Amino acid sequence: MTSAEIVVDLGAIRHNVRTLLAHTETSVMAVVKADGYGHGMVEVARAAREAGASWLGVATLPEAVALRDAGDEGRLLCWLSTPSDSFDEVLARDVDVSAYDIPTLERIQAAAERTGTTPRLHLKVDTGLSRGGAMPADWHALFTRVKAGHDAGMWRFTGIFSHFATSEEPDNPSNDAQEKVFREALDLLAEVGLQPEVRHLANSAAAVTRPSARFDLVRCGIATYGLDPAPGVDHGLDLRPALSLQAELAMVKELEAGAAVSYGGRWVAPHATVVGLVPAGYAEGIPRASAGSAEVLVAGARRPMRGSVCMDQFVVELGVECRDLKPGEPVLLLGPGTQGEPTAQDWADASGTIHYEIVTRLGGRLTRRYVDSNTDSGTGTGEN
Ligand SMILES: *Cc1c(COP(=O)(O)O)cnc(C)c1O
């Protein structure tokens, strides 16, 4: 291992995708944007495909290009572009593109003419998230334009989708409201004469908790990585967190009572104790806001972080019983929790955020290593 590294279990990714396929009985799009939520986009994509994900989803055009250039050949959707993005590269690589409005359709058309391709086109509709997607007042004009282009062979209309705002709260009435609006979009689509190959609305939480929202495809990000899509909701799914974060202690030292630890002296040892130095800081994505509440697993017990998180390192209180620990002692910062280590949810709770952000922000100087729990063999590839 290196001094601080992310370990990703691709066997867990495959297990999670298979679990989602079996539970939803729907096709699964594995969402691998943002470098696979910090797990490594290309490696996760490959594992998800092996497990039966018929679609992959990313946000940006460059993410889609990177997947194709890494050899991915299946259906792949990207959904976020701005006027300065060029569609040429994604169209040349047979990616499904998304439009929310007519100016974007025109850019897609121009790119299709330049590249001599027939784009596969998805439409995104806003059903109440008030983020991306066409607003209901604009649907008719947009759908009509798409129909005309489809009939003229300008593009092939392939799908329509929308996104929930509160799917992790299954009882929130806005889920019903959004689903109703989505069905209205489907009705209008039929009226205009457009037949989608795939209709999709559900992210992980909705895929797991809301059968009525599954339609033809579910877009699963967080659940692919084994993190609970709806914390506190009893959905009974056996998902396995794929990511662990481990390091080795850089130093172990004894402190007198009254020693002030780390920048600002925000923690003062109330008694003589022993501390260790963990070589990962906020540059690696360790939340500075977790100071005072986070714990890590060292020598068989959870031990508290002390003082401020620095850019490159933080201090853990080992306690006097750990006086004999040496630099090089392993530290498990985060993982599935099976050895008693903190989970991404624990880190999120300690720092006032969500587990999505904890894993996605990991980076900086951390290296990444892939293992496979199905074969128990580390591949040792994919260092970054
Ligand atoms: C990120 C994203 C997803 C995945 O959401 P999860 O909650 O991680 O499953 C699905 N759809 C869209 C449009 C997204 O932006």
PDB file of N, CA, C and O in Angstrom, residues 118-150:
ATOM      1  N   THR A 118     -25.939  10.525 -37.178  1.00  0.00           N
ATOM      2  CA  THR A 118     -27.342  10.679 -36.800  1.00  0.00           C
ATOM      3  C   THR A 118     -27.416  10.527 -35.284  1.00  0.00           C
ATOM      4  O   THR A 118     -27.353   9.420 -34.766  1.00  0.00           O
ATOM      5  N   PRO A 119     -27.513  11.665 -34.577  1.00  0.00           N
ATOM      6  CA  PRO A 119     -27.475  11.589 -33.111  1.00  0.00           C
ATOM      7  C   PRO A 119     -28.621  10.775 -32.553  1.00  0.00           C
ATOM      8  O   PRO A 119     -29.724  10.768 -33.090  1.00  0.00           O
ATOM      9  N   ARG A 120     -28.335  10.108 -31.450  1.00  0.00           N
ATOM     10  CA  ARG A 120     -29.396   9.533 -30.627  1.00  0.00           C
ATOM     11  C   ARG A 120     -29.736  10.577 -29.579  1.00  0.00           C
ATOM     12  O   ARG A 120     -28.855  11.011 -28.830  1.00  0.00           O
ATOM     13  N   LEU A 121     -30.995  10.943 -29.549  1.00  0.00           N
ATOM     14  CA  LEU A 121     -31.382  12.128 -28.785  1.00  0.00           C
ATOM     15  C   LEU A 121     -32.328  11.811 -27.635  1.00  0.00           C
ATOM     16  O   LEU A 121     -33.401  11.227 -27.838  1.00  0.00           O
ATOM     17  N   HIS A 122     -31.947  12.229 -26.458  1.00  0.00           N
ATOM     18  CA  HIS A 122     -32.810  12.182 -25.285  1.00  0.00           C
ATOM     19  C   HIS A 122     -33.323  13.587 -24.978  1.00  0.00           C
ATOM     20  O   HIS A 122     -32.601  14.563 -25.166  1.00  0.00           O
ATOM     21  N   LEU A 123     -34.540  13.641 -24.461  1.00  0.00           N
ATOM     22  CA  LEU A 123     -35.074  14.902 -23.951  1.00  0.00           C
ATOM     23  C   LEU A 123     -35.179  14.818 -22.448  1.00  0.00           C
ATOM     24  O   LEU A 123     -35.627  13.807 -21.908  1.00  0.00           O
ATOM     25  N   LYS A 124     -34.763  15.892 -21.787  1.00  0.00           N
ATOM     26  CA  LYS A 124     -34.941  15.938 -20.332  1.00  0.00           C
ATOM     27  C   LYS A 124     -36.005  16.961 -19.999  1.00  0.00           C
ATOM     28  O   LYS A 124     -35.952  18.104 -20.466  1.00  0.00           O
ATOM     29  N   VAL A 125     -36.975  16.531 -19.187  1.00  0.00           N
ATOM     30  CA  VAL A 125     -38.067  17.433 -18.794  1.00  0.00           C
ATOM     31  C   VAL A 125     -37.977  17.707 -17.298  1.00  0.00           C
ATOM     32  O   VAL A 125     -37.612  16.833 -16.509  1.00  0.00           O
ATOM     33  N   ASP A 126     -38.297  18.938 -16.951  1.00  0.00           N
ATOM     34  CA  ASP A 126     -38.308  19.339 -15.539  1.00  0.00           C
ATOM     35  C   ASP A 126     -39.692  19.048 -14.982  1.00  0.00           C
ATOM     36  O   ASP A 126     -40.689  19.610 -15.452  1.00  0.00           O
ATOM     37  N   THR A 127     -39.736  18.173 -13.975  1.00  0.00           N
ATOM     38  CA  THR A 127     -41.025  17.797 -13.388  1.00  0.00           C
ATOM     39  C   THR A 127     -41.184  18.344 -11.973  1.00  0.00           C
ATOM     40  O   THR A 127     -42.074  17.937 -11.236  1.00  0.00           O
ATOM     41  N   GLY A 128     -40.263  19.251 -11.579  1.00  0.00           N
ATOM     42  CA  GLY A 128     -40.412  19.837 -10.250  1.00  0.00           C
ATOM     43  C   GLY A 128     -39.115  20.002  -9.482  1.00  0.00           C
ATOM     44  O   GLY A 128     -39.104  20.586  -8.398  1.00  0.00           O
ATOM     45  N   LEU A 129     -38.007  19.512 -10.049  1.00  0.00           N
ATOM     46  CA  LEU A 129     -36.710  19.716  -9.392  1.00  0.00           C
ATOM     47  C   LEU A 129     -36.231  21.154  -9.594  1.00  0.00           C
ATOM     48  O   LEU A 129     -35.438  21.678  -8.812  1.00  0.00           O
ATOM     49  N   SER A 130     -36.714  21.767 -10.660  1.00  0.00           N
ATOM     50  CA  SER A 130     -36.289  23.132 -11.009  1.00  0.00           C
ATOM     51  C   SER A 130     -34.780  23.222 -11.145  1.00  0.00           C
ATOM     52  O   SER A 130     -34.134  24.131 -10.639  1.00  0.00           O
ATOM     53  N   ARG A 131     -34.215  22.242 -11.856  1.00  0.00           N
ATOM     54  CA  ARG A 131     -32.795  22.245 -12.160  1.00  0.00           C
ATOM     55  C   ARG A 131     -32.707  22.173 -13.679  1.00  0.00           C
ATOM     56  O   ARG A 131     -33.221  23.053 -14.344  1.00  0.00           O
ATOM     57  N   GLY A 132     -32.090  21.141 -14.246  1.00  0.00           N
ATOM     58  CA  GLY A 132     -32.063  21.052 -15.712  1.00  0.00           C
ATOM     59  C   GLY A 132     -33.385  20.516 -16.246  1.00  0.00           C
ATOM     60  O   GLY A 132     -34.214  20.002 -15.499  1.00  0.00           O
ATOM     61  N   GLY A 133     -33.566  20.612 -17.565  1.00  0.00           N
ATOM     62  CA  GLY A 133     -34.760  20.036 -18.180  1.00  0.00           C
ATOM     63  C   GLY A 133     -35.739  21.098 -18.620  1.00  0.00           C
ATOM     64  O   GLY A 133     -35.778  22.197 -18.083  1.00  0.00           O
ATOM     65  N   ALA A 134     -36.536  20.732 -19.623  1.00  0.00           N
ATOM     66  CA  ALA A 134     -37.495  21.686 -20.191  1.00  0.00           C
ATOM     67  C   ALA A 134     -38.678  21.876 -19.258  1.00  0.00           C
ATOM     68  O   ALA A 134     -39.221  20.909 -18.717  1.00  0.00           O
ATOM     69  N   MET A 135     -39.114  23.119 -19.126  1.00  0.00           N
ATOM     70  CA  MET A 135     -40.284  23.431 -18.304  1.00  0.00           C
ATOM     71  C   MET A 135     -41.548  23.078 -19.090  1.00  0.00           C
ATOM     72  O   MET A 135     -41.586  23.193 -20.318  1.00  0.00           O
ATOM     73  N   PRO A 136     -42.609  22.676 -18.387  1.00  0.00           N
ATOM     74  CA  PRO A 136     -43.832  22.224 -19.075  1.00  0.00           C
ATOM     75  C   PRO A 136     -44.343  23.193 -20.135  1.00  0.00           C
ATOM     76  O   PRO A 136     -44.812  22.755 -21.199  1.00  0.00           O
ATOM     77  N   ALA A 137     -44.217  24.480 -19.892  1.00  0.00           N
ATOM     78  CA  ALA A 137     -44.731  25.443 -20.867  1.00  0.00           C
ATOM     79  C   ALA A 137     -43.990  25.331 -22.201  1.00  0.00           C
ATOM     80  O   ALA A 137     -44.523  25.744 -23.236  1.00  0.00           O
ATOM     81  N   ASP A 138     -42.793  24.787 -22.181  1.00  0.00           N
ATOM     82  CA  ASP A 138     -41.982  24.712 -23.403  1.00  0.00           C
ATOM     83  C   ASP A 138     -42.037  23.346 -24.074  1.00  0.00           C
ATOM     84  O   ASP A 138     -41.431  23.137 -25.125  1.00  0.00           O
ATOM     85  N   TRP A 139     -42.724  22.396 -23.440  1.00  0.00           N
ATOM     86  CA  TRP A 139     -42.704  21.029 -23.965  1.00  0.00           C
ATOM     87  C   TRP A 139     -43.254  20.935 -25.382  1.00  0.00           C
ATOM     88  O   TRP A 139     -42.676  20.262 -26.234  1.00  0.00           O
ATOM     89  N   HIS A 140     -44.376  21.587 -25.620  1.00  0.00           N
ATOM     90  CA  HIS A 140     -45.013  21.368 -26.916  1.00  0.00           C
ATOM     91  C   HIS A 140     -44.105  21.799 -28.054  1.00  0.00           C
ATOM     92  O   HIS A 140     -43.896  21.055 -29.029  1.00  0.00           O
ATOM     93  N   ALA A 141     -43.527  22.976 -27.921  1.00  0.00           N
ATOM     94  CA  ALA A 141     -42.650  23.485 -28.991  1.00  0.00           C
ATOM     95  C   ALA A 141     -41.417  22.580 -29.149  1.00  0.00           C
ATOM     96  O   ALA A 141     -40.995  22.260 -30.269  1.00  0.00           O
ATOM     97  N   LEU A 142     -40.881  22.149 -28.022  1.00  0.00           N
ATOM     98  CA  LEU A 142     -39.678  21.316 -28.068  1.00  0.00           C
ATOM     99  C   LEU A 142     -39.989  19.945 -28.686  1.00  0.00           C
ATOM    100  O   LEU A 142     -39.269  19.469 -29.580  1.00  0.00           O
ATOM    101  N   PHE A 143     -41.075  19.342 -28.242  1.00  0.00           N
ATOM    102  CA  PHE A 143     -41.420  18.002 -28.734  1.00  0.00           C
ATOM    103  C   PHE A 143     -41.729  18.052 -30.234  1.00  0.00           C
ATOM    104  O   PHE A 143     -41.367  17.144 -30.995  1.00  0.00           O
ATOM    105  N   THR A 144     -42.416  19.116 -30.647  1.00  0.00           N
ATOM    106  CA  THR A 144     -42.773  19.244 -32.057  1.00  0.00           C
ATOM    107  C   THR A 144     -41.518  19.357 -32.918  1.00  0.00           C
ATOM    108  O   THR A 144     -41.405  18.736 -33.982  1.00  0.00           O
ATOM    109  N   ARG A 145     -40.583  20.136 -32.409  1.00  0.00           N
ATOM    110  CA  ARG A 145     -39.314  20.296 -33.140  1.00  0.00           C
ATOM    111  C   ARG A 145     -38.545  18.976 -33.218  1.00  0.00           C
ATOM    112  O   ARG A 145     -37.967  18.618 -34.255  1.00  0.00           O
ATOM    113  N   VAL A 146     -38.563  18.254 -32.118  1.00  0.00           N
ATOM    114  CA  VAL A 146     -37.858  16.962 -32.102  1.00  0.00           C
ATOM    115  C   VAL A 146     -38.531  15.990 -33.071  1.00  0.00           C
ATOM    116  O   VAL A 146     -37.851  15.247 -33.798  1.00  0.00           O
ATOM    117  N   LYS A 147     -39.846  16.023 -33.103  1.00  0.00           N
ATOM    118  CA  LYS A 147     -40.584  15.133 -34.017  1.00  0.00           C
ATOM    119  C   LYS A 147     -40.241  15.444 -35.474  1.00  0.00           C
ATOM    120  O   LYS A 147     -39.978  14.544 -36.276  1.00  0.00           O
ATOM    121  N   ALA A 148     -40.196  16.733 -35.782  1.00  0.00           N
ATOM    122  CA  ALA A 148     -39.881  17.116 -37.166  1.00  0.00           C
ATOM    123  C   ALA A 148     -38.474  16.643 -37.536  1.00  0.00           C
ATOM    124  O   ALA A 148     -38.257  16.080 -38.615  1.00  0.00           O
ATOM    125  N   GLY A 149     -37.520  16.849 -36.636  1.00  0.00           N
ATOM    126  CA  GLY A 149     -36.138  16.426 -36.911  1.00  0.00           C
ATOM    127  C   GLY A 149     -36.015  14.919 -37.003  1.00  0.00           C
ATOM    128  O   GLY A 149     -35.263  14.380 -37.821  1.00  0.00           O
ATOM    129  N   HIS A 150     -36.771  14.232 -36.162  1.00  0.00           N
ATOM    130  CA  HIS A 150     -36.761  12.772 -36.175  1.00  0.00           C
ATOM    131  C   HIS A 150     -37.299  12.254 -37.511  1.00  0.00           C
ATOM    132  O   HIS A 150     -36.681  11.393 -38.150  1.00  0.00           O
TER     133      HIS A 150
END
